[in-house]
Amino acid sequence: ADSLGALAAPINLRIGNAVNMDKLNVDATYTSLVANQYSTVTPENVMKWEVIEPTQGQLNFAPADQLVSFAQQHNQLVRGHTLLWHNQLPGWLTTGVSNGTISNAQLRDILKRHIFDEAGHFRGKIWQWDVANEVFANAWDPNPLPNGMNGDNFWVSHLGVGIVADAFRWAHQADPHALLFYNDFNIGGEDGTNAKADAVYAWVKSVRAQGVPIQGVGNQGHLDTQYGFSGAKLQDDLARYASLGVKVAITEADVRTFVETTDSLQTPTDSLAQFAQPFEFDQMLKACLAVSSCLSFTIWGVDDADSWVPGVFTGEGYATLHDTNLQPKTAYTTLQQDL
Ligand code: XIL
């Protein structure tokens, strides 16, 4: 049967995955899945600042360049991820800020330089850039600001809320043709009201009105079968951006559940999760399919053995489309049938 990428091509939708550069061109089965199934790729880690500039002033673009050329050889478009984020920052940066050797004024210059270095290096080669990642507050964050950003966020707390719009201005100067995205989780599909989704929408609307170059919103789509999720609500949350002239994408889809941790296949502990997991993937893809401004649907992790979930969420797994032996799961065939 046809690959996900090939099935989505006639409707102008790209299907992608996050690529682990420790496995690409190393593990043959993994590499052929990436090459054959997907029409867009995101570097899972190698475009993050800690990898790009491990020592101040010494830029390491080699692993990301390798992914960009792999993508070009396989007619895949690249989502750049990510320029402004509070995680996976280089040690010299976080240490310098915490011991006071980097002032806030210097921090601003360092961020600007980073965005020009990285977006400039890949200029013309990136389809969508996740310029800023996860700066808005969740319901559980103790210090939300009036505009909904997280007052405890590393960048916002040191440089103020305006730094996020500035990051988009700098990225646009460095690479005028890339589509610039704001990317976050818990901003679509949660049942009932979701203050975070509404805050992101209001911020995008207001900065667009000020001429800030932001062209897209990425909805990460990290779901868990134990929490409420509504595909109809996700569709609404995605669709409203069209009236702002803003594109959307599902950028990091996975659906985790509790698993038998001693079982190498990550069998769900609740047998109903065998149905809930593919169902939620199906609902996410259908929401994107129903919204013409939804440009791409990217899954976060090629297979369950490679997924970030077991390492971060204790006792959870089974989150991707392929099992730990890289065989397609029900979630895979479900998405195939949707396309
Ligand atoms: C994760 C990667 O998958 C892991 O390999 C890494 O150790 C930590 O980061 N939201 C994001 C992604 O935007 O960059 C994160 O990726 C997952 C959550």
Short mmCIF file of C-alpha atoms and ligand atoms in Angstrom, two decimals:
data_model
loop_
_atom_site.label_atom_id
_atom_site.label_comp_id
_atom_site.label_asym_id
_atom_site.label_seq_id
_atom_site.Cartn_x
_atom_site.Cartn_y
_atom_site.Cartn_z
CA ALA A 1 0.00 0.00 0.00
CA ASP A 2 1.03 3.58 -0.49
CA SER A 3 3.03 5.49 2.08
CA LEU A 4 1.46 8.20 4.24
CA GLY A 5 3.41 10.87 2.41
CA ALA A 6 2.34 9.63 -1.02
CA LEU A 7 -1.31 9.31 0.00
CA ALA A 8 -1.38 12.89 1.29
CA ALA A 9 0.40 14.42 -1.72
CA PRO A 10 -2.69 14.86 -3.96
CA ILE A 11 -4.40 16.95 -1.27
CA ASN A 12 -1.29 19.08 -0.73
CA LEU A 13 -0.79 17.88 2.82
CA ARG A 14 2.62 16.84 4.10
CA ILE A 15 2.98 13.98 6.59
CA GLY A 16 6.11 14.02 8.70
CA ASN A 17 8.08 12.62 11.57
CA ALA A 18 10.74 13.73 14.04
CA VAL A 19 14.08 12.27 13.06
CA ASN A 20 16.68 10.98 15.50
CA MET A 21 20.07 11.64 13.90
CA ASP A 22 21.69 8.89 15.98
CA LYS A 23 19.66 6.44 13.88
CA LEU A 24 19.33 8.02 10.45
CA ASN A 25 21.77 6.37 8.02
CA VAL A 26 22.81 4.08 10.91
CA ASP A 27 19.77 1.81 11.41
CA ALA A 28 18.63 0.60 7.98
CA THR A 29 14.99 -0.19 8.84
CA TYR A 30 14.59 3.12 10.64
CA THR A 31 16.17 4.99 7.73
CA SER A 32 13.94 3.38 5.13
CA LEU A 33 10.81 4.20 7.16
CA VAL A 34 11.86 7.85 7.30
CA ALA A 35 12.74 7.91 3.62
CA ASN A 36 9.64 6.12 2.35
CA GLN A 37 6.77 7.07 4.62
CA TYR A 38 7.16 10.79 5.11
CA SER A 39 7.11 13.96 3.00
CA THR A 40 8.40 16.31 5.70
CA VAL A 41 10.95 15.83 8.48
CA THR A 42 11.71 17.65 11.73
CA PRO A 43 15.04 17.26 13.54
CA GLU A 44 14.09 15.81 16.93
CA ASN A 45 17.10 17.44 18.62
CA VAL A 46 19.89 18.58 16.29
CA MET A 47 18.57 22.11 15.58
CA LYS A 48 18.23 22.86 19.29
CA TRP A 49 20.65 25.42 20.68
CA GLU A 50 22.60 23.01 22.92
CA VAL A 51 23.54 21.00 19.82
CA ILE A 52 24.10 24.00 17.51
CA GLU A 53 26.41 25.93 19.87
CA PRO A 54 27.80 23.63 22.60
CA THR A 55 30.67 26.07 23.16
CA GLN A 56 30.00 29.78 22.76
CA GLY A 57 30.97 30.91 19.28
CA GLN A 58 31.62 27.39 17.94
CA LEU A 59 28.78 26.40 15.68
CA ASN A 60 28.00 22.75 15.01
CA PHE A 61 25.67 22.46 12.04
CA ALA A 62 26.91 19.07 10.79
CA PRO A 63 24.12 16.75 12.02
CA ALA A 64 21.38 19.18 10.98
CA ASP A 65 23.03 19.70 7.59
CA GLN A 66 23.00 15.91 7.18
CA LEU A 67 19.24 15.83 7.76
CA VAL A 68 18.62 18.73 5.38
CA SER A 69 20.52 16.98 2.59
CA PHE A 70 18.73 13.67 3.32
CA ALA A 71 15.43 15.53 3.00
CA GLN A 72 16.46 17.15 -0.27
CA GLN A 73 17.44 13.75 -1.69
CA HIS A 74 14.02 12.35 -0.76
CA ASN A 75 11.86 15.32 -1.82
CA GLN A 76 10.97 16.09 1.78
CA LEU A 77 10.44 19.56 3.24
CA VAL A 78 12.09 20.45 6.55
CA ARG A 79 10.44 21.92 9.66
CA GLY A 80 13.10 23.78 11.62
CA HIS A 81 12.80 23.23 15.38
CA THR A 82 13.42 25.47 17.34
CA LEU A 83 15.05 28.92 17.84
CA LEU A 84 13.64 30.27 21.13
CA TRP A 85 12.91 27.64 23.79
CA HIS A 86 13.64 27.32 27.50
CA ASN A 87 14.86 23.71 27.28
CA GLN A 88 18.01 22.18 25.78
CA LEU A 89 19.92 25.46 26.05
CA PRO A 90 23.74 25.31 26.10
CA GLY A 91 25.30 25.08 29.57
CA TRP A 92 27.49 28.15 29.00
CA LEU A 93 24.32 30.20 28.46
CA THR A 94 22.27 29.05 31.45
CA THR A 95 25.32 29.13 33.73
CA GLY A 96 26.29 32.61 32.56
CA VAL A 97 22.81 33.92 33.24
CA SER A 98 22.49 32.31 36.65
CA ASN A 99 25.93 33.44 37.90
CA GLY A 100 25.44 36.96 36.55
CA THR A 101 28.27 36.98 34.00
CA ILE A 102 25.66 37.37 31.23
CA SER A 103 23.49 40.47 31.79
CA ASN A 104 19.97 40.74 30.37
CA ALA A 105 21.23 43.19 27.72
CA GLN A 106 23.92 40.69 26.70
CA LEU A 107 21.38 37.85 26.75
CA ARG A 108 19.24 39.73 24.25
CA ASP A 109 22.22 40.24 21.94
CA ILE A 110 23.19 36.56 22.31
CA LEU A 111 19.68 35.42 21.35
CA LYS A 112 19.60 37.77 18.36
CA ARG A 113 22.99 36.51 17.23
CA HIS A 114 21.81 32.89 17.65
CA ILE A 115 18.73 33.45 15.50
CA PHE A 116 20.76 35.14 12.77
CA ASP A 117 23.42 32.40 12.95
CA GLU A 118 21.01 29.49 12.75
CA ALA A 119 18.17 30.77 10.58
CA GLY A 120 20.82 32.40 8.38
CA HIS A 121 22.77 29.16 8.01
CA PHE A 122 19.67 27.30 6.81
CA ARG A 123 18.27 30.24 4.83
CA GLY A 124 16.21 28.99 1.88
CA LYS A 125 16.22 25.37 3.12
CA ILE A 126 13.52 25.46 5.80
CA TRP A 127 9.80 25.23 4.99
CA GLN A 128 8.41 26.05 8.43
CA TRP A 129 10.46 27.35 11.38
CA ASP A 130 9.26 26.83 14.94
CA VAL A 131 10.64 30.25 15.90
CA ALA A 132 9.29 30.16 19.46
CA ASN A 133 8.30 27.10 21.47
CA GLU A 134 6.22 26.77 24.65
CA VAL A 135 6.22 30.30 26.11
CA PHE A 136 2.55 30.34 27.19
CA ALA A 137 1.42 29.28 30.66
CA ASN A 138 -0.44 26.05 31.39
CA ALA A 139 -3.28 25.91 33.90
CA TRP A 140 -0.83 24.56 36.49
CA ASP A 141 1.88 27.24 36.05
CA PRO A 142 1.88 29.58 39.08
CA ASN A 143 2.84 32.86 37.38
CA PRO A 144 0.83 33.53 34.23
CA LEU A 145 1.19 37.07 32.83
CA PRO A 146 -1.81 39.15 31.70
CA ASN A 147 -1.27 38.10 28.05
CA GLY A 148 -1.14 34.44 29.06
CA MET A 149 2.61 33.93 28.69
CA ASN A 150 4.43 32.08 31.45
CA GLY A 151 6.06 34.67 33.71
CA ASP A 152 8.56 32.03 34.84
CA ASN A 153 9.68 31.22 31.29
CA PHE A 154 13.46 31.72 30.95
CA TRP A 155 13.17 34.18 28.04
CA VAL A 156 10.08 36.04 29.18
CA SER A 157 11.33 36.46 32.75
CA HIS A 158 14.69 37.91 31.66
CA LEU A 159 13.72 39.87 28.56
CA GLY A 160 9.98 40.58 28.84
CA VAL A 161 7.04 39.46 26.70
CA GLY A 162 8.20 41.54 23.71
CA ILE A 163 11.14 39.19 23.15
CA VAL A 164 8.87 36.64 21.47
CA ALA A 165 7.76 39.07 18.74
CA ASP A 166 11.37 40.22 18.35
CA ALA A 167 12.44 36.62 17.74
CA PHE A 168 10.01 36.48 14.80
CA ARG A 169 11.32 39.80 13.42
CA TRP A 170 14.92 38.54 13.56
CA ALA A 171 14.04 35.15 12.05
CA HIS A 172 12.24 36.86 9.19
CA GLN A 173 15.27 39.03 8.46
CA ALA A 174 17.54 35.99 8.55
CA ASP A 175 15.31 33.83 6.29
CA PRO A 176 12.55 35.85 4.59
CA HIS A 177 10.98 32.87 2.79
CA ALA A 178 10.48 30.44 5.66
CA LEU A 179 7.00 30.20 7.19
CA LEU A 180 7.46 31.31 10.79
CA PHE A 181 5.50 29.34 13.41
CA TYR A 182 4.64 29.69 17.08
CA ASN A 183 4.56 26.12 18.51
CA ASP A 184 2.99 24.85 21.74
CA PHE A 185 1.04 22.06 23.47
CA ASN A 186 -2.40 22.13 25.17
CA ILE A 187 -3.64 24.61 22.58
CA GLY A 188 -6.21 22.52 20.74
CA GLY A 189 -8.66 19.72 21.27
CA GLU A 190 -8.99 19.88 25.03
CA ASP A 191 -12.65 19.42 25.87
CA GLY A 192 -14.44 22.45 27.28
CA THR A 193 -12.72 25.81 27.50
CA ASN A 194 -8.98 26.11 27.25
CA ALA A 195 -7.55 29.44 28.41
CA LYS A 196 -4.12 28.64 26.99
CA ALA A 197 -5.44 28.06 23.46
CA ASP A 198 -7.41 31.30 23.67
CA ALA A 199 -4.38 33.26 24.95
CA VAL A 200 -2.19 32.04 22.09
CA TYR A 201 -4.91 32.95 19.60
CA ALA A 202 -5.33 36.46 21.08
CA TRP A 203 -1.56 37.03 21.08
CA VAL A 204 -1.16 35.91 17.47
CA LYS A 205 -4.03 38.17 16.45
CA SER A 206 -2.54 41.18 18.24
CA VAL A 207 1.03 40.78 16.99
CA ARG A 208 -0.16 40.14 13.42
CA ALA A 209 -2.07 43.43 13.66
CA GLN A 210 1.24 45.08 14.60
CA GLY A 211 2.93 43.60 11.52
CA VAL A 212 4.99 40.94 13.29
CA PRO A 213 5.98 38.28 10.72
CA ILE A 214 4.22 35.21 12.11
CA GLN A 215 2.61 32.94 9.54
CA GLY A 216 1.73 29.79 11.43
CA VAL A 217 0.73 28.13 14.68
CA GLY A 218 1.93 24.63 15.47
CA ASN A 219 -0.23 22.45 17.66
CA GLN A 220 2.13 19.84 19.11
CA GLY A 221 -0.51 17.18 19.68
CA HIS A 222 1.06 15.22 22.53
CA LEU A 223 -1.99 13.30 23.73
CA ASP A 224 -2.53 10.78 26.51
CA THR A 225 -5.46 8.36 26.46
CA GLN A 226 -6.19 9.13 30.13
CA TYR A 227 -7.12 12.78 29.42
CA GLY A 228 -10.14 14.21 27.61
CA PHE A 229 -9.70 15.07 23.96
CA SER A 230 -12.18 16.15 21.32
CA GLY A 231 -11.43 16.05 17.61
CA ALA A 232 -14.29 18.49 16.97
CA LYS A 233 -12.79 20.96 19.44
CA LEU A 234 -9.36 20.56 17.84
CA GLN A 235 -10.88 21.29 14.44
CA ASP A 236 -12.41 24.53 15.81
CA ASP A 237 -9.14 25.50 17.48
CA LEU A 238 -7.27 25.01 14.20
CA ALA A 239 -9.91 26.55 11.92
CA ARG A 240 -10.15 29.93 13.65
CA TYR A 241 -6.62 30.89 12.59
CA ALA A 242 -7.69 31.04 8.93
CA SER A 243 -9.54 34.32 9.55
CA LEU A 244 -6.20 35.82 10.69
CA GLY A 245 -4.46 34.62 7.54
CA VAL A 246 -2.39 32.24 9.69
CA LYS A 247 -1.59 28.64 8.70
CA VAL A 248 -1.64 25.77 11.18
CA ALA A 249 0.09 22.41 11.53
CA ILE A 250 0.10 19.41 13.81
CA THR A 251 3.77 19.31 14.72
CA GLU A 252 4.48 16.60 17.32
CA ALA A 253 1.62 14.11 17.33
CA ASP A 254 1.84 11.12 19.63
CA VAL A 255 -0.70 9.32 21.81
CA ARG A 256 0.72 7.74 24.94
CA THR A 257 -0.87 5.35 27.39
CA PHE A 258 0.14 3.26 30.41
CA VAL A 259 1.99 0.14 29.34
CA GLU A 260 3.34 -3.13 30.72
CA THR A 261 6.84 -1.88 31.41
CA THR A 262 8.32 -5.36 31.41
CA ASP A 263 6.89 -6.02 27.93
CA SER A 264 9.25 -4.97 25.15
CA LEU A 265 6.27 -4.36 22.84
CA GLN A 266 4.86 -1.76 25.27
CA THR A 267 1.45 -3.46 25.46
CA PRO A 268 -1.13 -1.11 27.03
CA THR A 269 -2.17 -2.04 30.57
CA ASP A 270 -5.76 -1.04 29.76
CA SER A 271 -6.87 -3.09 26.78
CA LEU A 272 -9.23 -0.29 25.70
CA ALA A 273 -6.14 1.78 24.93
CA GLN A 274 -5.56 -0.50 21.94
CA PHE A 275 -8.57 1.31 20.46
CA ALA A 276 -8.19 4.73 22.05
CA GLN A 277 -4.62 5.19 20.79
CA PRO A 278 -5.37 4.84 17.05
CA PHE A 279 -8.71 6.62 17.51
CA GLU A 280 -7.07 9.77 18.88
CA PHE A 281 -4.50 9.77 16.06
CA ASP A 282 -7.41 9.42 13.63
CA GLN A 283 -9.28 12.33 15.24
CA MET A 284 -6.20 14.56 15.09
CA LEU A 285 -5.54 13.82 11.42
CA LYS A 286 -9.23 14.27 10.52
CA ALA A 287 -9.25 17.70 12.21
CA CYS A 288 -6.25 18.74 10.11
CA LEU A 289 -7.84 17.30 6.95
CA ALA A 290 -11.01 19.31 7.60
CA VAL A 291 -9.09 22.61 7.80
CA SER A 292 -7.63 23.74 4.48
CA SER A 293 -5.04 25.96 6.19
CA CYS A 294 -3.55 22.90 7.96
CA LEU A 295 -0.29 22.39 6.05
CA SER A 296 1.26 19.36 7.68
CA PHE A 297 0.79 16.53 10.16
CA THR A 298 4.00 15.50 11.91
CA ILE A 299 4.33 12.56 14.30
CA TRP A 300 6.91 12.75 17.14
CA GLY A 301 8.91 9.54 16.95
CA VAL A 302 9.23 6.95 14.20
CA ASP A 303 8.57 3.95 16.43
CA ASP A 304 7.76 3.07 20.03
CA ALA A 305 11.35 2.06 20.80
CA ASP A 306 12.59 5.46 19.63
CA SER A 307 9.85 7.61 21.19
CA TRP A 308 10.69 10.16 23.90
CA VAL A 309 7.63 9.03 25.92
CA PRO A 310 8.99 6.11 28.00
CA GLY A 311 11.98 8.19 29.09
CA VAL A 312 9.88 11.16 30.24
CA PHE A 313 6.47 9.81 31.35
CA THR A 314 6.95 7.06 33.91
CA GLY A 315 5.15 3.86 32.94
CA GLU A 316 3.84 5.22 29.63
CA GLY A 317 4.58 4.33 26.02
CA TYR A 318 2.94 2.85 22.90
CA ALA A 319 2.79 6.42 21.57
CA THR A 320 3.72 6.15 17.88
CA LEU A 321 2.60 4.47 14.64
CA HIS A 322 5.20 1.67 14.55
CA ASP A 323 5.96 -0.84 17.29
CA THR A 324 9.31 -1.52 18.92
CA ASN A 325 10.16 -3.89 16.04
CA LEU A 326 9.32 -1.09 13.59
CA GLN A 327 6.22 -2.94 12.39
CA PRO A 328 3.11 -0.85 11.58
CA LYS A 329 0.45 -0.70 14.30
CA THR A 330 -3.30 -0.15 14.04
CA ALA A 331 -2.65 3.59 14.34
CA TYR A 332 -0.62 3.43 11.13
CA THR A 333 -3.27 1.67 9.06
CA THR A 334 -5.93 3.96 10.52
CA LEU A 335 -4.10 7.06 9.28
CA GLN A 336 -3.50 5.37 5.94
CA GLN A 337 -7.24 4.82 5.56
CA ASP A 338 -7.97 8.45 6.47
CA LEU A 339 -5.82 9.67 3.57
C1 XIL B 1 12.12 16.08 23.05
C2 XIL B 1 12.90 15.00 22.30
O1 XIL B 1 11.99 14.11 21.70
C3 XIL B 1 13.83 14.28 23.25
O2 XIL B 1 14.69 13.39 22.52
C4 XIL B 1 14.68 15.27 24.03
O3 XIL B 1 15.45 14.58 25.00
C5 XIL B 1 13.80 16.30 24.72
O4 XIL B 1 12.98 16.94 23.76
N1 XIL B 1 8.15 19.34 22.98
C6 XIL B 1 9.06 19.73 22.02
C7 XIL B 1 10.13 18.81 21.59
O5 XIL B 1 8.89 20.81 21.43
O6 XIL B 1 11.30 19.48 21.20
C8 XIL B 1 10.46 17.78 22.66
O7 XIL B 1 11.38 16.85 22.12
C9 XIL B 1 9.19 17.11 23.15
C10 XIL B 1 8.25 18.12 23.75
#
